Amino acid sequence: MPYANILTEILDGNLEITINRPEKLNAINKDTINELAKAFKKGEENDEVKVIILTGSGQKAFIAGADISEFAHFNIEQGKQLAGEGQKSLFDLVENLSTPVIAAINGFALGGGLELAMACHVRIASSNAKMGLPEVSLGVIPGYGGTQRLSQLAGKGKAMELILTAGMIDANEAHRIGLVNHVVEQEGLIEEARAMAKKMKKNSPMAMASAIRSVNAGFNNKVNGFDVEIDEFGKCFGTSDFKEGTTAFLEKRKAEFGLKK
Ligand code: COA
């Protein structure tokens, strides 16, 4: 399906999604959020797609934030709805996707852009990337999960500092505080993401989905993460992937995993 604001391509088992509004530094408006949600869902449902890589078009920006022009005139109710619907339809969807998602941060990741990168399972940044949550400088706060996920990734003190100063940090500082997993030169960014995807693709899609659910459970205060892990661990024993993985090991051959369910 053609999209107006994003590009999608399946390459060697990776769904590569590129936000394509370079003239607006890939700021995400409502239509872009809807298209992204659709593309992520389709990727999850497609057995051919083993890993999803998200990046921005151009050399300058991953995503420079939510599109400020769209919400500048909103009232309290509309603001609440914007955050609530956005969190549910895209940011929580990505975080809980059963297919691994890698953010390849190729430039500015600000506001909603950093929030979307933080909802992805893994983040790789190019050395020119700049990250921040500048919302308080606009008289608002991060509303797509940023106050929560930044604290989870970098700790409460760093999250408070970044959010309250509305400042930007560079890729090396983001790496130092645990906000991104790796930093590489911009020319090598997509290759680095593909190399990580290649490692993931060797593994059981069903077990990776279980692992994602278990890790995420530790950040959900309505459930006990250890209990979820026990349950997910047990469920693995009923999957064809478990049979294939253990049999292949005992037969000293490479496991051939297939479907996601
Ligand atoms: N929403 C809407 N439009 C945005 C945007 C956003 N978050 N970020 C950038 N743009 C637009 C600019 O308005 C400009 O459009 P125009 O050419 O039609 O005027 C275009 O993208 C290029 O941005 P510009 O500001 O000219 O680039 P720059 O290199 O001078 O500055 C930034 C880059 C990222 C520092 C600057 O664009 C910026 O501060 N953006 C907003 C970041 C932000 O506050 N995000 C959080 C939103 S909640």
mmCIF file of C-alpha atoms and ligand atoms in Angstrom:
data_model
loop_
_atom_site.group_PDB
_atom_site.id
_atom_site.type_symbol
_atom_site.label_atom_id
_atom_site.label_comp_id
_atom_site.label_asym_id
_atom_site.label_seq_id
_atom_site.Cartn_x
_atom_site.Cartn_y
_atom_site.Cartn_z
ATOM 1 C CA MET A 1 0.000 0.000 0.000
ATOM 2 C CA PRO A 2 1.484 3.373 -0.914
ATOM 3 C CA TYR A 3 1.807 5.855 1.951
ATOM 4 C CA ALA A 4 2.061 9.644 1.689
ATOM 5 C CA ASN A 5 4.505 10.274 4.544
ATOM 6 C CA ILE A 6 6.562 7.114 4.937
ATOM 7 C CA LEU A 7 8.459 4.709 2.701
ATOM 8 C CA THR A 8 8.384 0.973 3.354
ATOM 9 C CA GLU A 9 10.461 -1.796 1.837
ATOM 10 C CA ILE A 10 10.999 -5.433 2.736
ATOM 11 C CA LEU A 11 14.652 -6.331 2.191
ATOM 12 C CA ASP A 12 16.073 -9.684 3.181
ATOM 13 C CA GLY A 13 13.475 -10.228 5.930
ATOM 14 C CA ASN A 14 13.737 -6.674 7.292
ATOM 15 C CA LEU A 15 10.874 -4.230 6.967
ATOM 16 C CA GLU A 16 12.611 -0.869 6.609
ATOM 17 C CA ILE A 17 10.339 2.056 7.410
ATOM 18 C CA THR A 18 11.583 5.557 6.543
ATOM 19 C CA ILE A 19 9.732 8.667 7.646
ATOM 20 C CA ASN A 20 9.721 10.803 4.553
ATOM 21 C CA ARG A 21 8.982 14.460 5.328
ATOM 22 C CA PRO A 22 12.547 15.797 5.054
ATOM 23 C CA GLU A 23 11.357 19.360 4.374
ATOM 24 C CA LYS A 24 9.772 19.299 7.874
ATOM 25 C CA LEU A 25 12.709 17.389 9.363
ATOM 26 C CA ASN A 26 10.418 14.329 9.450
ATOM 27 C CA ALA A 27 8.156 15.868 12.119
ATOM 28 C CA ILE A 28 5.330 13.426 12.737
ATOM 29 C CA ASN A 29 1.839 14.771 12.116
ATOM 30 C CA LYS A 30 -1.372 12.792 12.662
ATOM 31 C CA ASP A 31 -1.343 11.217 9.203
ATOM 32 C CA THR A 32 2.258 10.084 9.649
ATOM 33 C CA ILE A 33 1.411 8.556 13.029
ATOM 34 C CA ASN A 34 -1.526 6.676 11.452
ATOM 35 C CA GLU A 35 0.602 5.455 8.561
ATOM 36 C CA LEU A 36 3.369 4.333 10.907
ATOM 37 C CA ALA A 37 0.885 2.409 13.046
ATOM 38 C CA LYS A 38 -0.476 0.665 9.948
ATOM 39 C CA ALA A 39 2.996 -0.205 8.659
ATOM 40 C CA PHE A 40 4.139 -1.599 12.021
ATOM 41 C CA LYS A 41 0.978 -3.736 12.335
ATOM 42 C CA LYS A 42 1.357 -5.065 8.813
ATOM 43 C CA GLY A 43 4.989 -5.892 9.501
ATOM 44 C CA GLU A 44 4.088 -7.781 12.642
ATOM 45 C CA GLU A 45 1.442 -9.819 10.821
ATOM 46 C CA ASN A 46 3.785 -10.720 7.946
ATOM 47 C CA ASP A 47 5.797 -13.914 8.549
ATOM 48 C CA GLU A 48 8.336 -12.746 5.973
ATOM 49 C CA VAL A 49 9.231 -9.767 8.213
ATOM 50 C CA LYS A 50 11.616 -10.857 10.967
ATOM 51 C CA VAL A 51 12.897 -7.439 12.104
ATOM 52 C CA ILE A 52 11.700 -3.860 11.583
ATOM 53 C CA ILE A 53 14.159 -0.963 11.142
ATOM 54 C CA LEU A 54 12.856 2.599 11.568
ATOM 55 C CA THR A 55 14.777 5.614 10.271
ATOM 56 C CA GLY A 56 14.282 9.106 8.834
ATOM 57 C CA SER A 57 14.933 10.339 5.312
ATOM 58 C CA GLY A 58 17.756 12.773 4.590
ATOM 59 C CA GLN A 59 20.987 13.434 6.455
ATOM 60 C CA LYS A 60 19.657 15.801 9.066
ATOM 61 C CA ALA A 61 16.790 14.325 11.047
ATOM 62 C CA PHE A 62 15.385 11.093 12.370
ATOM 63 C CA ILE A 63 12.239 12.904 13.592
ATOM 64 C CA ALA A 64 12.307 16.545 14.838
ATOM 65 C CA GLY A 65 9.247 15.923 16.997
ATOM 66 C CA ALA A 66 5.496 15.961 16.815
ATOM 67 C CA ASP A 67 4.280 18.472 14.226
ATOM 68 C CA ILE A 68 3.948 21.640 16.314
ATOM 69 C CA SER A 69 1.739 23.340 13.708
ATOM 70 C CA GLU A 70 -0.949 20.708 14.284
ATOM 71 C CA PHE A 71 -1.478 21.185 18.016
ATOM 72 C CA ALA A 72 -0.540 24.832 18.631
ATOM 73 C CA HIS A 73 -4.252 25.810 18.943
ATOM 74 C CA PHE A 74 -5.443 22.771 20.965
ATOM 75 C CA ASN A 75 -7.422 23.036 24.234
ATOM 76 C CA ILE A 76 -7.100 20.821 27.347
ATOM 77 C CA GLU A 77 -9.387 18.063 26.061
ATOM 78 C CA GLN A 78 -7.738 17.983 22.647
ATOM 79 C CA GLY A 79 -4.302 17.851 24.273
ATOM 80 C CA LYS A 80 -5.328 14.915 26.417
ATOM 81 C CA GLN A 81 -6.788 13.141 23.423
ATOM 82 C CA LEU A 82 -3.653 13.786 21.336
ATOM 83 C CA ALA A 83 -1.396 12.156 23.933
ATOM 84 C CA GLY A 84 -3.809 9.346 24.803
ATOM 85 C CA GLU A 85 -4.558 8.316 21.238
ATOM 86 C CA GLY A 86 -0.949 8.711 20.113
ATOM 87 C CA GLN A 87 0.434 6.627 22.978
ATOM 88 C CA LYS A 88 -2.055 3.843 22.398
ATOM 89 C CA SER A 89 -2.079 3.761 18.610
ATOM 90 C CA LEU A 90 1.667 4.003 17.936
ATOM 91 C CA PHE A 91 4.087 4.282 20.865
ATOM 92 C CA ASP A 92 2.676 1.456 23.006
ATOM 93 C CA LEU A 93 2.069 -0.570 19.848
ATOM 94 C CA VAL A 94 5.752 -0.342 18.880
ATOM 95 C CA GLU A 95 7.008 -1.102 22.389
ATOM 96 C CA ASN A 96 4.823 -4.198 22.587
ATOM 97 C CA LEU A 97 5.285 -5.375 19.017
ATOM 98 C CA SER A 98 6.231 -9.057 18.924
ATOM 99 C CA THR A 99 8.669 -8.398 16.049
ATOM 100 C CA PRO A 100 11.954 -6.734 17.133
ATOM 101 C CA VAL A 101 12.190 -3.044 16.199
ATOM 102 C CA ILE A 102 15.516 -1.216 15.772
ATOM 103 C CA ALA A 103 15.590 2.600 15.603
ATOM 104 C CA ALA A 104 18.378 3.880 13.341
ATOM 105 C CA ILE A 105 18.649 7.485 14.576
ATOM 106 C CA ASN A 106 20.203 9.418 11.699
ATOM 107 C CA GLY A 107 20.029 12.985 13.019
ATOM 108 C CA PHE A 108 17.735 15.058 15.250
ATOM 109 C CA ALA A 109 15.518 12.910 17.479
ATOM 110 C CA LEU A 110 13.542 15.480 19.425
ATOM 111 C CA GLY A 111 10.310 15.385 21.381
ATOM 112 C CA GLY A 112 7.981 12.809 19.819
ATOM 113 C CA GLY A 113 10.925 11.644 17.692
ATOM 114 C CA LEU A 114 13.000 10.649 20.688
ATOM 115 C CA GLU A 115 9.863 9.228 22.290
ATOM 116 C CA LEU A 116 9.297 6.990 19.267
ATOM 117 C CA ALA A 117 12.951 5.914 19.265
ATOM 118 C CA MET A 118 12.602 5.060 22.964
ATOM 119 C CA ALA A 119 9.527 2.925 22.243
ATOM 120 C CA CYS A 120 11.644 0.831 19.827
ATOM 121 C CA HIS A 121 13.394 -2.211 21.305
ATOM 122 C CA VAL A 122 16.951 -1.129 20.386
ATOM 123 C CA ARG A 123 18.506 2.196 19.317
ATOM 124 C CA ILE A 124 21.564 2.815 17.122
ATOM 125 C CA ALA A 125 22.577 6.447 16.513
ATOM 126 C CA SER A 126 24.776 8.091 13.906
ATOM 127 C CA SER A 127 27.544 10.261 15.328
ATOM 128 C CA ASN A 128 25.810 13.476 14.136
ATOM 129 C CA ALA A 129 22.558 12.649 15.980
ATOM 130 C CA LYS A 130 21.201 15.052 18.561
ATOM 131 C CA MET A 131 18.563 14.034 21.070
ATOM 132 C CA GLY A 132 16.324 15.812 23.531
ATOM 133 C CA LEU A 133 12.857 16.365 24.931
ATOM 134 C CA PRO A 134 12.411 20.154 24.462
ATOM 135 C CA GLU A 135 8.667 20.238 25.218
ATOM 136 C CA VAL A 136 8.843 22.431 28.337
ATOM 137 C CA SER A 137 10.386 25.154 26.168
ATOM 138 C CA LEU A 138 7.044 25.134 24.300
ATOM 139 C CA GLY A 139 4.990 25.217 27.485
ATOM 140 C CA VAL A 140 4.033 21.565 27.343
ATOM 141 C CA ILE A 141 5.565 18.246 28.493
ATOM 142 C CA PRO A 142 6.480 15.045 26.655
ATOM 143 C CA GLY A 143 3.140 13.297 26.046
ATOM 144 C CA TYR A 144 4.065 10.204 24.056
ATOM 145 C CA GLY A 145 5.591 8.320 26.993
ATOM 146 C CA GLY A 146 8.802 10.354 27.215
ATOM 147 C CA THR A 147 8.676 11.103 30.944
ATOM 148 C CA GLN A 148 8.378 7.372 31.623
ATOM 149 C CA ARG A 149 10.639 5.757 29.025
ATOM 150 C CA LEU A 150 13.525 8.225 29.432
ATOM 151 C CA SER A 151 13.544 7.510 33.169
ATOM 152 C CA GLN A 152 13.530 3.764 32.448
ATOM 153 C CA LEU A 153 16.423 3.959 29.986
ATOM 154 C CA ALA A 154 18.657 6.639 31.497
ATOM 155 C CA GLY A 155 17.509 6.872 35.137
ATOM 156 C CA LYS A 156 15.338 9.435 36.896
ATOM 157 C CA GLY A 157 18.072 12.031 37.492
ATOM 158 C CA LYS A 158 19.170 12.200 33.844
ATOM 159 C CA ALA A 159 15.549 12.210 32.677
ATOM 160 C CA MET A 160 14.737 15.128 34.989
ATOM 161 C CA GLU A 161 17.804 17.041 33.759
ATOM 162 C CA LEU A 162 17.090 16.505 30.058
ATOM 163 C CA ILE A 163 13.392 17.268 30.368
ATOM 164 C CA LEU A 164 13.733 20.314 32.669
ATOM 165 C CA THR A 165 16.604 21.924 30.770
ATOM 166 C CA ALA A 166 14.918 21.112 27.418
ATOM 167 C CA GLY A 167 18.485 20.646 26.207
ATOM 168 C CA MET A 168 19.953 18.451 23.479
ATOM 169 C CA ILE A 169 22.650 15.850 23.937
ATOM 170 C CA ASP A 170 24.901 14.386 21.266
ATOM 171 C CA ALA A 171 25.129 10.734 20.308
ATOM 172 C CA ASN A 172 28.133 9.983 22.518
ATOM 173 C CA GLU A 173 26.439 11.407 25.599
ATOM 174 C CA ALA A 174 23.266 9.473 24.694
ATOM 175 C CA HIS A 175 25.395 6.333 24.538
ATOM 176 C CA ARG A 176 27.082 7.129 27.848
ATOM 177 C CA ILE A 177 23.747 7.407 29.665
ATOM 178 C CA GLY A 178 22.295 4.255 28.116
ATOM 179 C CA LEU A 179 19.842 6.015 25.856
ATOM 180 C CA VAL A 180 21.299 4.451 22.692
ATOM 181 C CA ASN A 181 22.970 1.059 22.331
ATOM 182 C CA HIS A 182 25.609 1.986 19.723
ATOM 183 C CA VAL A 183 27.004 5.001 17.874
ATOM 184 C CA VAL A 184 28.385 4.741 14.330
ATOM 185 C CA GLU A 185 29.291 7.087 11.471
ATOM 186 C CA GLN A 186 26.241 8.154 9.474
ATOM 187 C CA GLU A 187 27.351 6.338 6.287
ATOM 188 C CA GLY A 188 27.385 3.041 8.175
ATOM 189 C CA LEU A 189 24.184 3.482 10.175
ATOM 190 C CA ILE A 190 21.749 1.374 8.151
ATOM 191 C CA GLU A 191 24.388 -1.321 7.632
ATOM 192 C CA GLU A 192 24.926 -1.469 11.394
ATOM 193 C CA ALA A 193 21.163 -1.824 11.945
ATOM 194 C CA ARG A 194 21.022 -4.548 9.281
ATOM 195 C CA ALA A 195 23.953 -6.355 10.914
ATOM 196 C CA MET A 196 22.112 -6.379 14.228
ATOM 197 C CA ALA A 197 18.940 -7.519 12.460
ATOM 198 C CA LYS A 198 20.917 -10.378 10.885
ATOM 199 C CA LYS A 199 21.869 -11.659 14.330
ATOM 200 C CA MET A 200 18.242 -11.468 15.464
ATOM 201 C CA LYS A 201 16.952 -13.228 12.355
ATOM 202 C CA LYS A 202 18.858 -16.408 13.233
ATOM 203 C CA ASN A 203 16.709 -16.783 16.331
ATOM 204 C CA SER A 204 13.238 -18.102 16.977
ATOM 205 C CA PRO A 205 10.601 -15.444 16.209
ATOM 206 C CA MET A 206 8.323 -17.041 18.805
ATOM 207 C CA ALA A 207 11.008 -16.959 21.513
ATOM 208 C CA MET A 208 11.970 -13.362 20.642
ATOM 209 C CA ALA A 209 8.304 -12.367 21.012
ATOM 210 C CA SER A 210 8.232 -14.088 24.427
ATOM 211 C CA ALA A 211 11.414 -12.295 25.451
ATOM 212 C CA ILE A 212 9.990 -8.899 24.443
ATOM 213 C CA ARG A 213 6.808 -9.565 26.460
ATOM 214 C CA SER A 214 8.849 -10.643 29.483
ATOM 215 C CA VAL A 215 11.261 -7.696 29.455
ATOM 216 C CA ASN A 216 8.374 -5.246 28.986
ATOM 217 C CA ALA A 217 6.449 -6.864 31.864
ATOM 218 C CA GLY A 218 9.091 -5.585 34.278
ATOM 219 C CA PHE A 219 8.075 -2.030 33.384
ATOM 220 C CA ASN A 220 4.351 -2.628 33.771
ATOM 221 C CA ASN A 221 3.324 -2.029 37.360
ATOM 222 C CA LYS A 222 0.099 -4.019 36.931
ATOM 223 C CA VAL A 223 1.922 -7.356 36.546
ATOM 224 C CA ASN A 224 4.870 -9.154 38.146
ATOM 225 C CA GLY A 225 7.670 -9.462 35.584
ATOM 226 C CA PHE A 226 9.101 -12.613 37.164
ATOM 227 C CA ASP A 227 5.689 -14.324 36.977
ATOM 228 C CA VAL A 228 5.303 -13.288 33.340
ATOM 229 C CA GLU A 229 8.773 -14.682 32.611
ATOM 230 C CA ILE A 230 7.852 -18.046 34.171
ATOM 231 C CA ASP A 231 4.664 -18.162 32.117
ATOM 232 C CA GLU A 232 6.381 -17.174 28.860
ATOM 233 C CA PHE A 233 9.233 -19.628 29.523
ATOM 234 C CA GLY A 234 6.700 -22.444 29.991
ATOM 235 C CA LYS A 235 4.793 -21.488 26.824
ATOM 236 C CA CYS A 236 7.979 -21.797 24.754
ATOM 237 C CA PHE A 237 7.981 -25.538 25.486
ATOM 238 C CA GLY A 238 4.748 -25.877 23.497
ATOM 239 C CA THR A 239 6.095 -24.222 20.328
ATOM 240 C CA SER A 240 7.378 -25.773 17.123
ATOM 241 C CA ASP A 241 10.386 -23.423 17.398
ATOM 242 C CA PHE A 242 11.421 -25.021 20.704
ATOM 243 C CA LYS A 243 11.258 -28.473 19.104
ATOM 244 C CA GLU A 244 13.250 -27.274 16.100
ATOM 245 C CA GLY A 245 15.814 -25.306 18.141
ATOM 246 C CA THR A 246 16.618 -28.098 20.577
ATOM 247 C CA THR A 247 16.512 -30.851 17.911
ATOM 248 C CA ALA A 248 18.826 -28.865 15.621
ATOM 249 C CA PHE A 249 21.278 -28.380 18.490
ATOM 250 C CA LEU A 250 21.308 -32.099 19.312
ATOM 251 C CA GLU A 251 21.652 -32.996 15.608
ATOM 252 C CA LYS A 252 24.503 -30.457 15.287
ATOM 253 C CA ARG A 253 22.794 -28.482 12.522
ATOM 254 C CA LYS A 254 21.513 -24.928 12.093
ATOM 255 C CA ALA A 255 17.945 -24.404 13.300
ATOM 256 C CA GLU A 256 15.394 -23.456 10.644
ATOM 257 C CA PHE A 257 12.775 -21.282 12.261
ATOM 258 C CA GLY A 258 9.702 -20.174 10.365
ATOM 259 C CA LEU A 259 6.414 -18.716 11.436
ATOM 260 C CA LYS A 260 5.796 -16.140 14.137
ATOM 261 C CA LYS A 261 2.877 -18.045 15.741
HETATM 262 N N1 COA B 1 7.022 20.496 13.922
HETATM 263 C C1 COA B 1 6.710 21.137 12.788
HETATM 264 N N2 COA B 1 7.609 21.598 11.930
HETATM 265 C C2 COA B 1 8.902 21.384 12.233
HETATM 266 C C3 COA B 1 9.317 20.723 13.409
HETATM 267 C C4 COA B 1 8.292 20.268 14.275
HETATM 268 N N3 COA B 1 8.568 19.600 15.394
HETATM 269 N N4 COA B 1 10.661 20.675 13.445
HETATM 270 C C5 COA B 1 11.082 21.287 12.316
HETATM 271 N N5 COA B 1 10.032 21.730 11.590
HETATM 272 C C6 COA B 1 10.044 22.440 10.309
HETATM 273 C C7 COA B 1 10.395 23.905 10.478
HETATM 274 O O1 COA B 1 9.251 24.636 10.830
HETATM 275 C C8 COA B 1 10.889 24.233 9.094
HETATM 276 O O2 COA B 1 9.789 24.358 8.228
HETATM 277 P P1 COA B 1 9.683 25.635 7.204
HETATM 278 O O3 COA B 1 10.896 25.483 6.313
HETATM 279 O O4 COA B 1 8.384 25.407 6.496
HETATM 280 O O5 COA B 1 9.746 26.857 8.048
HETATM 281 C C9 COA B 1 11.626 22.973 8.668
HETATM 282 O O6 COA B 1 11.089 21.935 9.487
HETATM 283 C C10 COA B 1 13.121 23.037 8.870
HETATM 284 O O7 COA B 1 13.364 23.353 10.229
HETATM 285 P P2 COA B 1 14.317 24.570 10.692
HETATM 286 O O8 COA B 1 13.893 24.984 12.063
HETATM 287 O O9 COA B 1 14.351 25.617 9.647
HETATM 288 O O10 COA B 1 15.726 23.824 10.746
HETATM 289 P P3 COA B 1 16.991 24.240 11.622
HETATM 290 O O11 COA B 1 18.128 23.424 11.107
HETATM 291 O O12 COA B 1 17.154 25.697 11.691
HETATM 292 O O13 COA B 1 16.643 23.740 13.120
HETATM 293 C C11 COA B 1 15.772 22.180 14.781
HETATM 294 C C12 COA B 1 16.490 22.370 13.419
HETATM 295 C C13 COA B 1 15.483 20.705 14.931
HETATM 296 C C14 COA B 1 16.693 22.669 15.902
HETATM 297 C C15 COA B 1 14.473 23.013 14.784
HETATM 298 O O14 COA B 1 13.724 22.697 13.603
HETATM 299 C C16 COA B 1 13.568 22.772 15.960
HETATM 300 O O15 COA B 1 13.846 23.250 17.058
HETATM 301 N N6 COA B 1 12.448 22.043 15.761
HETATM 302 C C17 COA B 1 11.460 21.787 16.776
HETATM 303 C C18 COA B 1 11.958 20.748 17.756
HETATM 304 C C19 COA B 1 10.952 20.550 18.856
HETATM 305 O O16 COA B 1 10.677 21.397 19.668
HETATM 306 N N7 COA B 1 10.385 19.332 18.883
HETATM 307 C C20 COA B 1 9.466 18.941 19.890
HETATM 308 C C21 COA B 1 8.086 19.127 19.430
HETATM 309 S S1 COA B 1 6.930 18.691 20.729
#
